[in-house]
mmCIF file of C-alpha atoms in Angstrom:
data_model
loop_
_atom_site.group_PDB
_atom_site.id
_atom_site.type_symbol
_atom_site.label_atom_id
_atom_site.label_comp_id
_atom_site.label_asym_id
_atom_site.label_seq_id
_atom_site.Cartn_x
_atom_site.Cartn_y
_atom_site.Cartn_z
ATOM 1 C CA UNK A 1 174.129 166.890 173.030
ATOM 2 C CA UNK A 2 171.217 166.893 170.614
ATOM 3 C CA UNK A 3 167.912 166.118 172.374
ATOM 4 C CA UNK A 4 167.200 163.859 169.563
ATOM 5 C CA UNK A 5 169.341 161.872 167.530
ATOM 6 C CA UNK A 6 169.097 160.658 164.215
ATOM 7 C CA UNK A 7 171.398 158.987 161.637
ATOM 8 C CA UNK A 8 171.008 160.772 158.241
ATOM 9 C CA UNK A 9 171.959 157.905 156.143
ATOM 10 C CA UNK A 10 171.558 158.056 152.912
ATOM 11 C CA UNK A 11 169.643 154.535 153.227
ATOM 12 C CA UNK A 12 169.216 152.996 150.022
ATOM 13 C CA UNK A 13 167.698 149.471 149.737
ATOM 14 C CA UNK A 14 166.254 147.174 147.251
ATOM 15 C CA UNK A 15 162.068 147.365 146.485
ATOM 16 C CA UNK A 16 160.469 144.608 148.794
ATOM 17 C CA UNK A 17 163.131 144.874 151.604
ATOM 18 C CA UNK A 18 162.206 146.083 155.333
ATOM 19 C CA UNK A 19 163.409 148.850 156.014
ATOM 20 C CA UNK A 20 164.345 150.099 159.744
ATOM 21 C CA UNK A 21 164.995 153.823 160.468
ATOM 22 C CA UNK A 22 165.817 155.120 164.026
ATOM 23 C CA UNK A 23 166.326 157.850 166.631
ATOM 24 C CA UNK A 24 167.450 158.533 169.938
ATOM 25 C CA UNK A 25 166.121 161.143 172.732
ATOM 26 C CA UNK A 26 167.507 162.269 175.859
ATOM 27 C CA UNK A 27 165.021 163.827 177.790
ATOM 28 C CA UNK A 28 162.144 161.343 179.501
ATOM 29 C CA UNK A 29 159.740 164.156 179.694
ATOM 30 C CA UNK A 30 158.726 163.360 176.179
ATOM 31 C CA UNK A 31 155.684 161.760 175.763
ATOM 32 C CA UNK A 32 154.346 161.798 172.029
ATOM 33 C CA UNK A 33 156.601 160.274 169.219
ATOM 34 C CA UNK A 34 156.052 161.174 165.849
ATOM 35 C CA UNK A 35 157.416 160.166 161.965
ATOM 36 C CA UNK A 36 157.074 162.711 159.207
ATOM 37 C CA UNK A 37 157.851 162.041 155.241
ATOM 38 C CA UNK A 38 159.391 164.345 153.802
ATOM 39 C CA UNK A 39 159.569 164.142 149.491
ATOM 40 C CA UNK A 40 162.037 166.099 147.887
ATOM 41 C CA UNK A 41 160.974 169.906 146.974
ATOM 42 C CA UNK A 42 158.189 169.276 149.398
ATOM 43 C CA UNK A 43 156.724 169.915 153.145
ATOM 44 C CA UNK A 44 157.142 167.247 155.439
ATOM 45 C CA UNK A 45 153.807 165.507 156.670
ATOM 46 C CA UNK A 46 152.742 163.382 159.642
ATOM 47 C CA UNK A 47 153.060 159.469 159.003
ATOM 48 C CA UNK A 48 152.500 158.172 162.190
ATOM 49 C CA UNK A 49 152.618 159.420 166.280
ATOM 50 C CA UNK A 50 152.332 156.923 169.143
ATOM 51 C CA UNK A 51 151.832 158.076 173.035
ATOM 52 C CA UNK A 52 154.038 156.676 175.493
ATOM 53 C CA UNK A 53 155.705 152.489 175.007
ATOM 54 C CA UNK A 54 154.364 150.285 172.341
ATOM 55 C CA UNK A 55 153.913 149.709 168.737
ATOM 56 C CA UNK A 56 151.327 151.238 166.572
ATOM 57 C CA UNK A 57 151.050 150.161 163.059
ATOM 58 C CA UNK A 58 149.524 151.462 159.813
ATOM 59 C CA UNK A 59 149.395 148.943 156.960
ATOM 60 C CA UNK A 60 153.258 148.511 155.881
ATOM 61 C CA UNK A 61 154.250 151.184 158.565
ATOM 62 C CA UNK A 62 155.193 150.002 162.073
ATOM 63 C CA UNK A 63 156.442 152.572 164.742
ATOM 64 C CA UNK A 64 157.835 151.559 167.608
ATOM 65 C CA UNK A 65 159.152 153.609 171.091
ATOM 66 C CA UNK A 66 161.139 151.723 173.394
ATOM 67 C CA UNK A 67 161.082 154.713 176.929
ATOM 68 C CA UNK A 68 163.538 153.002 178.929
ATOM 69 C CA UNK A 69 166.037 153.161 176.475
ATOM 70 C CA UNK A 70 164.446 156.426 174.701
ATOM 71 C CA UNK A 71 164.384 155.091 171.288
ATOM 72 C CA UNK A 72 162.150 155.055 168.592
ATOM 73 C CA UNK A 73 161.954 153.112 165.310
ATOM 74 C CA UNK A 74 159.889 153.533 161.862
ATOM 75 C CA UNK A 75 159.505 149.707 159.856
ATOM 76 C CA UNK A 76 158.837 149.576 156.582
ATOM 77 C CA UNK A 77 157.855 146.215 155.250
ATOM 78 C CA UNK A 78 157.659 145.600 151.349
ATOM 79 C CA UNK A 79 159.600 148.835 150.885
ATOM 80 C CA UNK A 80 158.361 150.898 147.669
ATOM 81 C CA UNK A 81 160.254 153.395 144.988
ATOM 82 C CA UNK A 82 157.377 155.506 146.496
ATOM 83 C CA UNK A 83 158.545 155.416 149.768
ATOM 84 C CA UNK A 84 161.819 157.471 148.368
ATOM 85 C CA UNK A 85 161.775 160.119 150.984
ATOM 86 C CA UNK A 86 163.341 161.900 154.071
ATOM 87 C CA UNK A 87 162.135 160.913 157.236
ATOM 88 C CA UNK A 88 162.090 162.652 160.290
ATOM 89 C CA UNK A 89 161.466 161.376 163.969
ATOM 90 C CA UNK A 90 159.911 164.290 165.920
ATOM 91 C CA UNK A 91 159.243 163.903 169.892
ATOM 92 C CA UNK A 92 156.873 166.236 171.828
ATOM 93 C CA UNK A 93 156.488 167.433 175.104
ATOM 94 C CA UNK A 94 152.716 168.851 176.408
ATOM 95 C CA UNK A 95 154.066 170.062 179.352
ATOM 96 C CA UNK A 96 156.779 171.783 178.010
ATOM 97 C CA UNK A 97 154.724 172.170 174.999
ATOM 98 C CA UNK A 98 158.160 171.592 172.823
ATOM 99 C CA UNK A 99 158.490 169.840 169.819
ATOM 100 C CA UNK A 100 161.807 168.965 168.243
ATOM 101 C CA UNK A 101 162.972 167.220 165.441
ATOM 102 C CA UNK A 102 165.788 165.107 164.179
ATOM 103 C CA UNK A 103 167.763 165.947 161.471
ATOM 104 C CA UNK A 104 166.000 163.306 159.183
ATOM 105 C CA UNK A 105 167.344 160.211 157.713
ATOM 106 C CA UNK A 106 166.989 160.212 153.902
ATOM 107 C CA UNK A 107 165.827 157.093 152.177
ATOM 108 C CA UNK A 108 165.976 155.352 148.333
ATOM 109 C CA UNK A 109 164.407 152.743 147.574
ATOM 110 C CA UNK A 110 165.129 151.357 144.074
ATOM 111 C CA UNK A 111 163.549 149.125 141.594
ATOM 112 C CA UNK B 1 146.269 169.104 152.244
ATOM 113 C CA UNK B 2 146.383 171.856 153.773
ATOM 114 C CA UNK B 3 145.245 175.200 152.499
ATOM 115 C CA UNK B 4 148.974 176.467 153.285
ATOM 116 C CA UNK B 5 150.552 178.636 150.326
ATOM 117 C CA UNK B 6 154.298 180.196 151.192
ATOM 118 C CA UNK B 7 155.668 182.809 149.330
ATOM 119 C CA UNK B 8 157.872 183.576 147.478
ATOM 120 C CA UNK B 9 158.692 179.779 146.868
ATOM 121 C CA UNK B 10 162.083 180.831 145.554
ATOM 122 C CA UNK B 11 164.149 183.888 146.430
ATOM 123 C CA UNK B 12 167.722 185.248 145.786
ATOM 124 C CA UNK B 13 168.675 188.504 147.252
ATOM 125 C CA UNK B 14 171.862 190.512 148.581
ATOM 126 C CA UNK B 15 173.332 190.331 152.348
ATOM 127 C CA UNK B 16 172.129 193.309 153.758
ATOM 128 C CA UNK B 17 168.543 193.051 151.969
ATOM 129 C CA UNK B 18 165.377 193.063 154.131
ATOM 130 C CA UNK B 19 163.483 190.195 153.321
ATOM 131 C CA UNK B 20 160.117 188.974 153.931
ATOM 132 C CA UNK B 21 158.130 185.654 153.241
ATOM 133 C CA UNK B 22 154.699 185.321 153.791
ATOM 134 C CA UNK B 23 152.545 182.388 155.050
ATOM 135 C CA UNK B 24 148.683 182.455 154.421
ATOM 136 C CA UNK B 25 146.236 179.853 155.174
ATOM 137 C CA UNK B 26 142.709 178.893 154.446
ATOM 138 C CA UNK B 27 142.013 176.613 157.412
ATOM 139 C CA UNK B 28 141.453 179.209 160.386
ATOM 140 C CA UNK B 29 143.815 177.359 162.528
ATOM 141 C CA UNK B 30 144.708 179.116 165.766
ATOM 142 C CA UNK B 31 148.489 178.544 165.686
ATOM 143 C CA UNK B 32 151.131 179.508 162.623
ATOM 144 C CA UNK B 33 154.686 178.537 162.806
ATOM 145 C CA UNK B 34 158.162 179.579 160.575
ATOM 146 C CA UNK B 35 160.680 176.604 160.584
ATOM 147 C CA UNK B 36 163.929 176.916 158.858
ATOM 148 C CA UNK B 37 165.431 173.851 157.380
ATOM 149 C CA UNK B 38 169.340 173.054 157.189
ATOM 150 C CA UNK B 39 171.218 169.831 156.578
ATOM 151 C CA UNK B 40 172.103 168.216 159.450
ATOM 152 C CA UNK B 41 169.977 170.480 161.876
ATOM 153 C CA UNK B 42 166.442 169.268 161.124
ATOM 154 C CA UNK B 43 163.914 171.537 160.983
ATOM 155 C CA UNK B 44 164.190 174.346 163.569
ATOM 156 C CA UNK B 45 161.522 176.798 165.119
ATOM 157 C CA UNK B 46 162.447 180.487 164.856
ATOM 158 C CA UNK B 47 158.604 182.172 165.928
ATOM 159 C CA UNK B 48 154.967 181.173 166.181
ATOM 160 C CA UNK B 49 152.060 182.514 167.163
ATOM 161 C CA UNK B 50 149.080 181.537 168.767
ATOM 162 C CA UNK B 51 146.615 184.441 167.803
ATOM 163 C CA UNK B 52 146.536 187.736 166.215
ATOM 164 C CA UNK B 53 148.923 189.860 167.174
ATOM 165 C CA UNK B 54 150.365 187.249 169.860
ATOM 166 C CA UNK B 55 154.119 185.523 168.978
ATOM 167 C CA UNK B 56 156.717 184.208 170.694
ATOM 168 C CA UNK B 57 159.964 182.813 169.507
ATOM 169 C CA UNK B 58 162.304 179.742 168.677
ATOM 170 C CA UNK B 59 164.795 178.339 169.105
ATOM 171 C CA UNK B 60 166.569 180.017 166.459
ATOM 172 C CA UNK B 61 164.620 183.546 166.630
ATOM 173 C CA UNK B 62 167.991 186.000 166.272
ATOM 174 C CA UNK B 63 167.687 188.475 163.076
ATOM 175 C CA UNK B 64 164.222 187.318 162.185
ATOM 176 C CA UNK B 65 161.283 189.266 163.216
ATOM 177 C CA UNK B 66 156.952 188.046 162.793
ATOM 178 C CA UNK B 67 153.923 189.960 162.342
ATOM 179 C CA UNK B 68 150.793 188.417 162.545
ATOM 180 C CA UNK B 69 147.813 191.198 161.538
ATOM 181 C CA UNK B 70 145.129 188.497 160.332
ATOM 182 C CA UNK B 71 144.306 184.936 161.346
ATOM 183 C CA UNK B 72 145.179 183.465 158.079
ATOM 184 C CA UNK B 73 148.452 185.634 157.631
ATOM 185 C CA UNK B 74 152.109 185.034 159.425
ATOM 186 C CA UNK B 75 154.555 186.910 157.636
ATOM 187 C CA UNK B 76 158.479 185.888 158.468
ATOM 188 C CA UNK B 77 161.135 189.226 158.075
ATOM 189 C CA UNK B 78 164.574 189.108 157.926
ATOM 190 C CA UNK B 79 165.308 192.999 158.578
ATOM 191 C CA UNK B 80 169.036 192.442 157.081
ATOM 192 C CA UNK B 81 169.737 189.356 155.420
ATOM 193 C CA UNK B 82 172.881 187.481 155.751
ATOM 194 C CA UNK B 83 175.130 184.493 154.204
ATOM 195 C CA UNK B 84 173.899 182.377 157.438
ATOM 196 C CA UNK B 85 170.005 183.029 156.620
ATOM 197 C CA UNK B 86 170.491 181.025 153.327
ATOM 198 C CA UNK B 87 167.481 178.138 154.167
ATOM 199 C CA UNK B 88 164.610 176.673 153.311
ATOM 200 C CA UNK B 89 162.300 178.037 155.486
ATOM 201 C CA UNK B 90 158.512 176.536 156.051
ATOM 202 C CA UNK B 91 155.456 177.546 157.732
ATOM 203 C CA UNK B 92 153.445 175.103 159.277
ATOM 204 C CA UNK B 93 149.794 175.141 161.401
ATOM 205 C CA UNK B 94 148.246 173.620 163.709
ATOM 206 C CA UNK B 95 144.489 173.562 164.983
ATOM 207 C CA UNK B 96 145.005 174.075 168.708
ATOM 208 C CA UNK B 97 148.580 173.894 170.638
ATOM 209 C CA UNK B 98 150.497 170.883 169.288
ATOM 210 C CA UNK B 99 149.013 168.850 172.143
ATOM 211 C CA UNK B 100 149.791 165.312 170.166
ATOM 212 C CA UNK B 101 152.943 167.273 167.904
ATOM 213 C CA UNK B 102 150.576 167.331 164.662
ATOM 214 C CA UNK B 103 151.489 170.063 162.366
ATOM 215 C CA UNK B 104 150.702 171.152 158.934
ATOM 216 C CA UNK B 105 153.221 172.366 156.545
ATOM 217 C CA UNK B 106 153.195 174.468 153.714
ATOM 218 C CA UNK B 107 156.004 173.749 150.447
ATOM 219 C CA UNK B 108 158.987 175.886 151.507
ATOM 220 C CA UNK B 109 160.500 178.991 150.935
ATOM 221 C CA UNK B 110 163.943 178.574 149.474
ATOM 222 C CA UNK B 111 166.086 181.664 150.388
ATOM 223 C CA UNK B 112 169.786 182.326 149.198
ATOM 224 C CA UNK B 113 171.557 185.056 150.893
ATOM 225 C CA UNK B 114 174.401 185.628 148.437
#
């Protein structure tokens, strides 16, 4: 079993819908939850990280982490063509001082 | 962004090739990091280091080897290429030890190991 899960879609949805990508973990040890974009031909960057239970948002970007069922979720309200990208959920350990990724979930939004 | 620059950016060589792909940054960060990227696997670590001279590896770390001679330089070698080494393959940095999982990555290095 992966230690994080994450559907790779393709997810393609209209401009202006919300958009809900998503990822599993197994291991509760994890304490830091992170989103990179990813644009084609490109290096992925950090979005958004949250520590621990709770939402955090960042204007039309909501991320979510739900512990006791080890899941985390990326919103994306008024979705934009620019937001055509591959996302990745990545979940960090300091103690184990281990990052991993999922495999990334690649979105289209179109016009 | 970053000061990251990877290169080559695009490579196509022979199995059996030695190969190597350099990293250099401009920020002075303490830690470097080679990634390779496949469908379906996500991006996966094969070395880092956190200093000159000091590595460690990956995950993924069989038939790649790391040198790290200068702060700014990481250099990635594939000592005999093969069909399974065909990747993207990124470098990434990081200030101190990824204490909140913050890294920065260069463009990619897109090998094919024909």
């Amino acid at each position: 079993q992966k230690e994080v899960e994450q559907d790779p879609g393709p997810l393609s949805v209209p401009e202006g819908a919300i958009v809900s990508l998503n990822c599993t973990y197994s291991n509760s040890a994890f304490q830091y939850f992170m989103w990179y974009r990813q644009y084609s031909r490109k290096g992925p960057e950090l979005l958004m990280y949250t520590y621990s239970s709770g939402n955090k948002e960042d204007g039309r970007f909501t991320a979510q982490v739900d512990k006791s069922s080890k899941y985390i979720s990326l919103f994306i309200r008024d979705s934009q063509p620019s937001d055509s990208a591959t996302y990745l959920c990545a979940i960090f350990s300091g103690g184990y001082n281990k990052l991993i990724f999922g495999a990334g979930t690649r979105l289209a939004v179109h016009p | 962004d970053a000061g990251i620059t990877q290169s080559p950016r695009h490579k196509v060589t022979e199995t059996g090739t030695p190969v190597t792909l350099r990293c250099h940054q401009t920020e002075n960060h303490r830690y470097m990091y080679w990634y390779r990227q496949d469908p379906g696997h996500g991006l996966r670590l094969i070395h880092y280091s956190y200093g000159v001279k000091d590595t460690d590896k990956g995950e993924v770390s069989d038939g790649y080897s790391v040198s790290r001679s200068k702060t700014e330089d990481f250099l990635l070698t594939l000592e005999s290429a093969t069909s399974s080494q065909t990747s993207v393959y990124f470098c990434a940095i990081s200030e101190d030890t990824t204490n909140t999982g913050e890294l920065f990555f260069g463009e990619g290095s897109r090998l094919t190991v024909l």
